[in-house]
PDB file of C-alpha atoms in Angstrom:
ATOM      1  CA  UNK A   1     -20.686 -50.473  19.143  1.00  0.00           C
ATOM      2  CA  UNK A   2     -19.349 -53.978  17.376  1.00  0.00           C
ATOM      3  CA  UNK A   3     -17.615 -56.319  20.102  1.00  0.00           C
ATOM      4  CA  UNK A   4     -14.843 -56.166  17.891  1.00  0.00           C
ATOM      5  CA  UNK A   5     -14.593 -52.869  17.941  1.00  0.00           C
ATOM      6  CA  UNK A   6     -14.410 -52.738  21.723  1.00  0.00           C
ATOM      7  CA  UNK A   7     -12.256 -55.333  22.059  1.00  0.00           C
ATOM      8  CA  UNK A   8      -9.947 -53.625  19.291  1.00  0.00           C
ATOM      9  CA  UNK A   9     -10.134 -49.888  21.508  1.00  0.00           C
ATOM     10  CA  UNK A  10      -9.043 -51.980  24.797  1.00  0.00           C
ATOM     11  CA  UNK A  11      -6.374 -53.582  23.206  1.00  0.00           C
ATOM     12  CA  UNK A  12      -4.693 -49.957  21.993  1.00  0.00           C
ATOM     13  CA  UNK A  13      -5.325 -48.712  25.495  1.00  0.00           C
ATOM     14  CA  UNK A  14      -3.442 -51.099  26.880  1.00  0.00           C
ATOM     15  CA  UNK A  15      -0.565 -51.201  24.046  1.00  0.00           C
ATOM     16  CA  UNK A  16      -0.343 -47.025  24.953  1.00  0.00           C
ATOM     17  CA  UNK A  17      -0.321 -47.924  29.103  1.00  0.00           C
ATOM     18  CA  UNK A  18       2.640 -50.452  28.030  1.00  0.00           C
ATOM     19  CA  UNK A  19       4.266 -48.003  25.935  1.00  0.00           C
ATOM     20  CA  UNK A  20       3.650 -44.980  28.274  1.00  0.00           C
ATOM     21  CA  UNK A  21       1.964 -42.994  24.944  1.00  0.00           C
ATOM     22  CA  UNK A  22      -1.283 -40.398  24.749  1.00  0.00           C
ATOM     23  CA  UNK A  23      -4.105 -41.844  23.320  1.00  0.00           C
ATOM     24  CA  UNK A  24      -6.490 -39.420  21.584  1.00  0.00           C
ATOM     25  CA  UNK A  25      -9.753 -39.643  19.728  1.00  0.00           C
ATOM     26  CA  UNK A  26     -11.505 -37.895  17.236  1.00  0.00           C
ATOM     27  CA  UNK A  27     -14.418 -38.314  15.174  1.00  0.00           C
ATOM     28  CA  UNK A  28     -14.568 -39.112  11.423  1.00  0.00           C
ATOM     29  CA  UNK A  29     -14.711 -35.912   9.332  1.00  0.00           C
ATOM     30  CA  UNK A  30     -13.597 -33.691  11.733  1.00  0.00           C
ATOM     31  CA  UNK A  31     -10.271 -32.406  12.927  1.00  0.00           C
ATOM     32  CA  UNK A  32      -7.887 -33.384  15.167  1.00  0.00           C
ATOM     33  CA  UNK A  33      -5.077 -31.282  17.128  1.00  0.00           C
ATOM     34  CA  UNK A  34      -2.191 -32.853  18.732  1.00  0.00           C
ATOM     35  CA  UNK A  35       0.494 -30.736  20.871  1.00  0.00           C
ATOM     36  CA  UNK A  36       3.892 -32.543  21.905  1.00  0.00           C
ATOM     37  CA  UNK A  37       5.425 -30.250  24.501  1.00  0.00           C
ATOM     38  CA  UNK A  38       9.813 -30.267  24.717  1.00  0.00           C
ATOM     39  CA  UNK A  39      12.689 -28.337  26.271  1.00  0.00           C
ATOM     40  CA  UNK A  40      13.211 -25.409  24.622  1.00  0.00           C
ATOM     41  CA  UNK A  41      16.666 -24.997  25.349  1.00  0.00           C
ATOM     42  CA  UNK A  42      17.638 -28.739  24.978  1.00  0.00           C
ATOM     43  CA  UNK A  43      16.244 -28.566  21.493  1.00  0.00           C
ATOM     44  CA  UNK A  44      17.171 -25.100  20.597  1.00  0.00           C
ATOM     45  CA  UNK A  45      17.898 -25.390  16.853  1.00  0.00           C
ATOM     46  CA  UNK A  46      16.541 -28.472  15.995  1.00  0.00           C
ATOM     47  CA  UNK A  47      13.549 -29.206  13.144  1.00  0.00           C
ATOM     48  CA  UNK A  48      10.562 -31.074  14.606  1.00  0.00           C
ATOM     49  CA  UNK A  49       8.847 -33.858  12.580  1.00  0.00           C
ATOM     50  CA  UNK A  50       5.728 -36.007  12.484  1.00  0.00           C
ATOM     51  CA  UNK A  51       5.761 -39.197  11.741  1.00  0.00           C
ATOM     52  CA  UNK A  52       3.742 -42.558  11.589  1.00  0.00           C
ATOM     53  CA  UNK A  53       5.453 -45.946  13.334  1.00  0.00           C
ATOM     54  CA  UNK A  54       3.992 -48.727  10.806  1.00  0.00           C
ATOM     55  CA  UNK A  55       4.665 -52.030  13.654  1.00  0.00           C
ATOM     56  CA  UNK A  56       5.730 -51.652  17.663  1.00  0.00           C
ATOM     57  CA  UNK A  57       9.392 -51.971  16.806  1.00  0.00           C
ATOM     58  CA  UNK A  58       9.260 -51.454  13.122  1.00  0.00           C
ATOM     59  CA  UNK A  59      10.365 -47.800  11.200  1.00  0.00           C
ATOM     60  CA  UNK A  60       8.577 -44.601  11.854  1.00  0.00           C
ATOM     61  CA  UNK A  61       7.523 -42.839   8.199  1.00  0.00           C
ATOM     62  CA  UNK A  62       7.178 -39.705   8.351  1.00  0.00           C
ATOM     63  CA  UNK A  63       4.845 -37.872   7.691  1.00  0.00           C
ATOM     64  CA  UNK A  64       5.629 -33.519   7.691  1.00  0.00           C
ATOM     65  CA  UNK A  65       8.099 -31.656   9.047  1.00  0.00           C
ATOM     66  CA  UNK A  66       8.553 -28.421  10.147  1.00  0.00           C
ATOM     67  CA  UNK A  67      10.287 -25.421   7.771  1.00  0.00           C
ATOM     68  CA  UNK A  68      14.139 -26.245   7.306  1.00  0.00           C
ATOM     69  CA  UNK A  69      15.073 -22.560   8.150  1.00  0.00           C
ATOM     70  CA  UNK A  70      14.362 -23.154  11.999  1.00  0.00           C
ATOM     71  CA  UNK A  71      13.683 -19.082  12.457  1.00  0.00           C
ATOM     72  CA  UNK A  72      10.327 -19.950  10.253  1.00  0.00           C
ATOM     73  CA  UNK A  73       9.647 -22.538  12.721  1.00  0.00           C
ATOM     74  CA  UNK A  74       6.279 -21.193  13.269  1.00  0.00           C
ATOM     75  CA  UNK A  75       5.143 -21.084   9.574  1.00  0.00           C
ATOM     76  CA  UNK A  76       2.970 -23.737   8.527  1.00  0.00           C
ATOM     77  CA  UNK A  77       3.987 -26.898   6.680  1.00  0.00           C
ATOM     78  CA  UNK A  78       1.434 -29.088   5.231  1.00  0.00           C
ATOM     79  CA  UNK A  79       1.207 -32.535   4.064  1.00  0.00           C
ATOM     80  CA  UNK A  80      -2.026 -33.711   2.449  1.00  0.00           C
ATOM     81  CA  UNK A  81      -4.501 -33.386   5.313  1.00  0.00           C
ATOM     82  CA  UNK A  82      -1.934 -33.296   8.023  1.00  0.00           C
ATOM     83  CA  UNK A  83      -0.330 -29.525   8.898  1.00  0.00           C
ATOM     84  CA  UNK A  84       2.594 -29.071  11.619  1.00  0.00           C
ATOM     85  CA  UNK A  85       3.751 -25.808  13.197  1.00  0.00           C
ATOM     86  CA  UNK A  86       6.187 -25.213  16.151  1.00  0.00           C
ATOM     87  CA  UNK A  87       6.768 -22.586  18.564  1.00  0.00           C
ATOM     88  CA  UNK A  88      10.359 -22.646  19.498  1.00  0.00           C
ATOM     89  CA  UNK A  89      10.181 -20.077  22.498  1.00  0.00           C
ATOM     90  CA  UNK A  90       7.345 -22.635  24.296  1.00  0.00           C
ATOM     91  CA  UNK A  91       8.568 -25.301  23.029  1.00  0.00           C
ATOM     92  CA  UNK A  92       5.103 -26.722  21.619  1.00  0.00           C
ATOM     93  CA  UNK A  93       4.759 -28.594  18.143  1.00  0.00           C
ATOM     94  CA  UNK A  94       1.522 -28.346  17.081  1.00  0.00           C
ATOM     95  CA  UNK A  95       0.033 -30.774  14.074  1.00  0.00           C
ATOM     96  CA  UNK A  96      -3.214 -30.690  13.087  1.00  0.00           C
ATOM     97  CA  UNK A  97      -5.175 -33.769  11.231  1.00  0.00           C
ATOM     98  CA  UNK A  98      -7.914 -32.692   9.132  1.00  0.00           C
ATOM     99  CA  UNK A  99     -10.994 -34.752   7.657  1.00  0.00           C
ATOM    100  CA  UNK A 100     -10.122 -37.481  10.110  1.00  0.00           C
ATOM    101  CA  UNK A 101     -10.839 -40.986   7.970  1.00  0.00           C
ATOM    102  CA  UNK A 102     -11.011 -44.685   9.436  1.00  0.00           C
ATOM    103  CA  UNK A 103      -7.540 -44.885   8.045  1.00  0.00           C
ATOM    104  CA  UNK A 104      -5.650 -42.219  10.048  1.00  0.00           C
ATOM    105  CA  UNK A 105      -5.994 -44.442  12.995  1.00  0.00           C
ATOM    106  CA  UNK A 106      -2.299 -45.832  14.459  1.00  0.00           C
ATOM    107  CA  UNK A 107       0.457 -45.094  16.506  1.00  0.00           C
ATOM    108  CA  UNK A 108       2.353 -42.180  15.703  1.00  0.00           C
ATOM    109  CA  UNK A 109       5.564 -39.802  17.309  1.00  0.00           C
ATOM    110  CA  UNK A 110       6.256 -36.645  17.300  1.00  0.00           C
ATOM    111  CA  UNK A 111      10.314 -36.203  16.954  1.00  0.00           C
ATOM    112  CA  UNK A 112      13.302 -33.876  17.428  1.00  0.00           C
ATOM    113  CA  UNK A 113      15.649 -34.202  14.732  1.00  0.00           C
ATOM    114  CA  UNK A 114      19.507 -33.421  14.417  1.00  0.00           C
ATOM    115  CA  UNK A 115      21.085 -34.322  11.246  1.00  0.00           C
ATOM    116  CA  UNK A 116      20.111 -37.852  10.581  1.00  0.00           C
ATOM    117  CA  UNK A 117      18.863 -39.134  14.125  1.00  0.00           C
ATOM    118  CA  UNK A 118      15.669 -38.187  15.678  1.00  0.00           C
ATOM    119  CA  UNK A 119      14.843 -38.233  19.234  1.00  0.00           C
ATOM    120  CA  UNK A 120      11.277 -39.101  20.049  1.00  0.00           C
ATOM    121  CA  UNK A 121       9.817 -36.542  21.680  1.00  0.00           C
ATOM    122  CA  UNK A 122       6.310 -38.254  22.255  1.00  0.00           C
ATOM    123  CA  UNK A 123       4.125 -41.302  20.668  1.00  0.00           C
ATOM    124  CA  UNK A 124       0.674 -40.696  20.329  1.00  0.00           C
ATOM    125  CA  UNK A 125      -2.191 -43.240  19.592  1.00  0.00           C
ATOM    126  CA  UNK A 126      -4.977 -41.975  17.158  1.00  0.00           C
ATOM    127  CA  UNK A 127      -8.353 -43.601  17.531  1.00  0.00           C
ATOM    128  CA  UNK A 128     -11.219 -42.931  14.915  1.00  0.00           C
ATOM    129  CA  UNK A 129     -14.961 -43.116  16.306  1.00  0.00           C
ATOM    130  CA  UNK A 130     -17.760 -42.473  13.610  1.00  0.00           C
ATOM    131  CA  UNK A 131     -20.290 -40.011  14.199  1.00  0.00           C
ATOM    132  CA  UNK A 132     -23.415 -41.189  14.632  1.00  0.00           C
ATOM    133  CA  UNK A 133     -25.123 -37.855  13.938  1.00  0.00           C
ATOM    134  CA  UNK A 134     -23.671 -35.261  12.243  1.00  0.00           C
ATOM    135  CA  UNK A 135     -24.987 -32.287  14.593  1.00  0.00           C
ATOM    136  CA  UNK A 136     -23.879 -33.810  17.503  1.00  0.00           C
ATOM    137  CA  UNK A 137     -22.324 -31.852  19.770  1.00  0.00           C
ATOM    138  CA  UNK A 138     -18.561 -33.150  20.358  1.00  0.00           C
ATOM    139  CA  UNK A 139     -19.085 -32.775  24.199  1.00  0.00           C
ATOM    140  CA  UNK A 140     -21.865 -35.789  24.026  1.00  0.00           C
ATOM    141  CA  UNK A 141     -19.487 -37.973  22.216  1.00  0.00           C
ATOM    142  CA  UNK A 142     -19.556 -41.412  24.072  1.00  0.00           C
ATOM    143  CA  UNK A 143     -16.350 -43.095  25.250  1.00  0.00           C
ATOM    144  CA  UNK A 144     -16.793 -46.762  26.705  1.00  0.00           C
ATOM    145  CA  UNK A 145     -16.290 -46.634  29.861  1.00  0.00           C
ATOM    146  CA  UNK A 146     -13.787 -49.906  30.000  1.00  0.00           C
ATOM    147  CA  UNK A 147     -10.819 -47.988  28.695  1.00  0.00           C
ATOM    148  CA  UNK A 148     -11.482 -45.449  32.189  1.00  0.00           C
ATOM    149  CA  UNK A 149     -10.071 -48.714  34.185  1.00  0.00           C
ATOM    150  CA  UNK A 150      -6.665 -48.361  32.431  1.00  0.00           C
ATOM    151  CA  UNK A 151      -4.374 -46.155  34.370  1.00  0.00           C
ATOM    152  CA  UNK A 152      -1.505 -44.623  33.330  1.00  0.00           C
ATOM    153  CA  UNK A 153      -2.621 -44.268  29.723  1.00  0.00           C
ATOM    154  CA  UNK A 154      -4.314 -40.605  28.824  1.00  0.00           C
ATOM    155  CA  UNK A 155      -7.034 -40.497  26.864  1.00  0.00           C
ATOM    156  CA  UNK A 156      -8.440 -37.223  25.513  1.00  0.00           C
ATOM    157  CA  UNK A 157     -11.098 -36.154  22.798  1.00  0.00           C
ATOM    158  CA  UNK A 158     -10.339 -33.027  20.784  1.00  0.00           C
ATOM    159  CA  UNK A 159     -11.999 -31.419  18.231  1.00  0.00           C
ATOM    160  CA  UNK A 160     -11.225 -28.375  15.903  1.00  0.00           C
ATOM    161  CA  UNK A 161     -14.022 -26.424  14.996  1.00  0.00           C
ATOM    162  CA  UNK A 162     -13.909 -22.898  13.607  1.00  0.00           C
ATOM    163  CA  UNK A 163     -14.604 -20.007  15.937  1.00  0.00           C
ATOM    164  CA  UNK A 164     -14.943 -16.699  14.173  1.00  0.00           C
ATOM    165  CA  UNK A 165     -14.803 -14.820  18.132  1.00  0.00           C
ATOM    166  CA  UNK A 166     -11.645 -16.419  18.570  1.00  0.00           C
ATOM    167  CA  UNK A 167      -8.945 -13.652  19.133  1.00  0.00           C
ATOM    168  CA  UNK A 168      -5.318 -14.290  16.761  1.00  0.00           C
ATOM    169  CA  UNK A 169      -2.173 -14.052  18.777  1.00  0.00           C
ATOM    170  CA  UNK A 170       1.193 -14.169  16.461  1.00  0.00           C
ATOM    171  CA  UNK A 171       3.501 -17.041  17.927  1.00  0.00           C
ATOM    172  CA  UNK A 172       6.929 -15.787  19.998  1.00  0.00           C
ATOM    173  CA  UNK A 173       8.753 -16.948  16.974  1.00  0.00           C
ATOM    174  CA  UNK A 174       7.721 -14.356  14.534  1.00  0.00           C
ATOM    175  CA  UNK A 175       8.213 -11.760  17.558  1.00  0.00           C
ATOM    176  CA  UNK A 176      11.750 -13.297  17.804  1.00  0.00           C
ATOM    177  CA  UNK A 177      12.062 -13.188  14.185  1.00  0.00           C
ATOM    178  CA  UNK A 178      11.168  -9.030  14.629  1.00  0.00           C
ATOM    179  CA  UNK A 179      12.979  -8.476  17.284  1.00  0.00           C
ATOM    180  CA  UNK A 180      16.420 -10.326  15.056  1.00  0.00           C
ATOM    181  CA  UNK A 181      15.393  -7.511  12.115  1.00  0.00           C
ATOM    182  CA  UNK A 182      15.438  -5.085  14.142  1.00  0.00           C
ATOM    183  CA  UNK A 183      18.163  -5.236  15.876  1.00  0.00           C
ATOM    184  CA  UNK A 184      20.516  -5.902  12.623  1.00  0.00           C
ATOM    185  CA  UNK A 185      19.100  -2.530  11.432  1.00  0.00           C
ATOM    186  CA  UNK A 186      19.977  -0.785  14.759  1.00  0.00           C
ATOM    187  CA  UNK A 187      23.625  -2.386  14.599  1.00  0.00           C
ATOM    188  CA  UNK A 188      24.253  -1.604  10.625  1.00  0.00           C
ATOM    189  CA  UNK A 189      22.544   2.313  11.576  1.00  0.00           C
ATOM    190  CA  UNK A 190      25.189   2.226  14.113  1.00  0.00           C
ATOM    191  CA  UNK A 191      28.204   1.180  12.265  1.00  0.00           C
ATOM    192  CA  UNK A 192      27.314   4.055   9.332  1.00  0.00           C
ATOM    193  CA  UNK A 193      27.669   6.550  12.005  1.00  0.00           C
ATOM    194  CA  UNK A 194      30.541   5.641  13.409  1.00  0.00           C
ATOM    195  CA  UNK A 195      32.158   5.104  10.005  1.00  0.00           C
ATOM    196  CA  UNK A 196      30.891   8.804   8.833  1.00  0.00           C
ATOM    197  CA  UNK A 197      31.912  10.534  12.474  1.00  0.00           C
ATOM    198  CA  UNK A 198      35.429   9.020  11.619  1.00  0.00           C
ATOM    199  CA  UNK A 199      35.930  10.386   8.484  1.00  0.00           C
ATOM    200  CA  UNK A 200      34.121  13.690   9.779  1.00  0.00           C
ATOM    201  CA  UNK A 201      37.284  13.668  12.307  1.00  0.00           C
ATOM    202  CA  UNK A 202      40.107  12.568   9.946  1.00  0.00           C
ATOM    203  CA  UNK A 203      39.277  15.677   7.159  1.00  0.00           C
ATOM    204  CA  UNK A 204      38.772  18.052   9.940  1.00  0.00           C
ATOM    205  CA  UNK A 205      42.707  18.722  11.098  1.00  0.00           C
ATOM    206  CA  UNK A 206      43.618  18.130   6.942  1.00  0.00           C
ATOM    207  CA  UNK A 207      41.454  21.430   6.427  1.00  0.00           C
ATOM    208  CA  UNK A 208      42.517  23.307   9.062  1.00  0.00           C
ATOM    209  CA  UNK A 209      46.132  22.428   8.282  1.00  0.00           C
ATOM    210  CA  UNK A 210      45.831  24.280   5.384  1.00  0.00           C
ATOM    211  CA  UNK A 211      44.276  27.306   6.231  1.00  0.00           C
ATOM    212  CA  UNK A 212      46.951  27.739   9.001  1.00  0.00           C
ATOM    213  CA  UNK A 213      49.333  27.739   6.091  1.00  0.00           C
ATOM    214  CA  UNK A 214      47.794  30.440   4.197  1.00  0.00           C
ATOM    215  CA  UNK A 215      47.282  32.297   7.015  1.00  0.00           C
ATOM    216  CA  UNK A 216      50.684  32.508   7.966  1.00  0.00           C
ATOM    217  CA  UNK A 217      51.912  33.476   3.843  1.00  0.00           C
ATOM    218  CA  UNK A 218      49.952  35.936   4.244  1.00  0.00           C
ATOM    219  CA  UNK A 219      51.426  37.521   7.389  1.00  0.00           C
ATOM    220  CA  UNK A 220      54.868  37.041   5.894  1.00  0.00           C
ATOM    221  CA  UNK A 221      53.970  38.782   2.828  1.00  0.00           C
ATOM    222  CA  UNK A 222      52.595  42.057   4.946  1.00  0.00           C
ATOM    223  CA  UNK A 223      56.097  42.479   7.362  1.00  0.00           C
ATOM    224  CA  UNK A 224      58.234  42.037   4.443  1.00  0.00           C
ATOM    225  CA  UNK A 225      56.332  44.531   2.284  1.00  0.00           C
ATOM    226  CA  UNK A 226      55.980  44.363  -1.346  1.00  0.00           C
ATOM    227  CA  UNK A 227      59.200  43.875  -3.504  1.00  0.00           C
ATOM    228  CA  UNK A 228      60.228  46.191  -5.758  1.00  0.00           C
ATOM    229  CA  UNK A 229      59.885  49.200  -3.756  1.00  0.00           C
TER     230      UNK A 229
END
């Protein structure tokens, strides 16, 4: 590895200890998953958004945000190369950078939003390495061994490969969103039988009214006899 480079990946490890931020790596090609954790219930409501902060105190552009129906949360949204998802029950926004290039590296945050602010939920540092060899596994990846000496600044290496064994579980939103349909069915089956059992009860006397009438003509006309005689 260049000097420069080195001296370039010690620098950004100590910007992210200064700026108490997540650095991550992934390698060139590949894909790589980032997952900003929040308080469900403080942030109940609330779109999530992903975006890319161009100097240290300078703007944040964003990049993708989630769905603006919050219920479909958990669907995906996608961006070029850059998809975000978010699980409102755990409180995990998930985005996913695909086909890493040399140009994806920066600082980033991932960010709560209510009406026009946004609340930074966590910044995250994106570092690039180049594969040397394309068959290389991702667990023999080198890191240098200088950034280790920084404390306070966590460094991880992820990878997203495709695993055909791997088992789908639906997100608790869309159960949410199942458990919301089916329990506006229950309460409209419920309100069109107490509607009908009303009406059942209002003709009921109306009907019975009226055969107490002709039952009681006809009891009159059987003393008094028939006229004429």
């Amino acid at each position: 590895m260049e000097p420069l480079h080195v001296f370039v990946l010690l620098l950004v490890t100590e910007l992210s200890q200064a700026l108490n931020t997540t650095v991550l790596q992934g390698v060139a090609g590949q894909s790589l998953r980032v997952s900003c954790t929040y308080d469900a219930l403080r942030h109940w409501g609330r779109r999530k958004a992903w975006c890319r902060q161009l100097a240290e105190e300078g703007p944040c552009q964003r990049v993708v945000s989630t769905h603006g129906v919050w219920l479909l949360a958990f669907l995906r949204k996608q961006n070029g190369s850059t998809v975000i998802t978010d699980d409102t029950l755990a409180g995990t926004v998930t985005i996913t950078l695909r086909n890493l290039q040399a140009g994806d590296a920066g600082l980033y945050q991932c960010q709560s939003l209510r009406g026009r602010e946004a609340e930074v939920l966590q910044k995250v540092v994106v570092e690039v390495l180049e594969d040397p060899l394309d068959d290389q596994d991702a667990g023999d990846l080198w890191v240098p061994e200088e950034s280790e000496s920084f404390e306070g600044a966590q460094v991880e290496h992820s990878t997203s490969r495709s695993q055909s064994g791997k088992t789908f579980s639906p997100p608790t939103s869309i159960l949410l969103l199942l458990a919301c349909v089916l329990l506006s069915k229950l309460l409209t089956a419920s309100i069109l039988w107490a509607v009908a059992r009303g009406r059942q009860k209002l003709e009921t006397p109306v009907a019975s009214g009226l055969d107490c009438s002709q039952d009681a003509g006809h009891q009159l006309q059987i003393l008094t006899g028939p006229r004429g005689m």
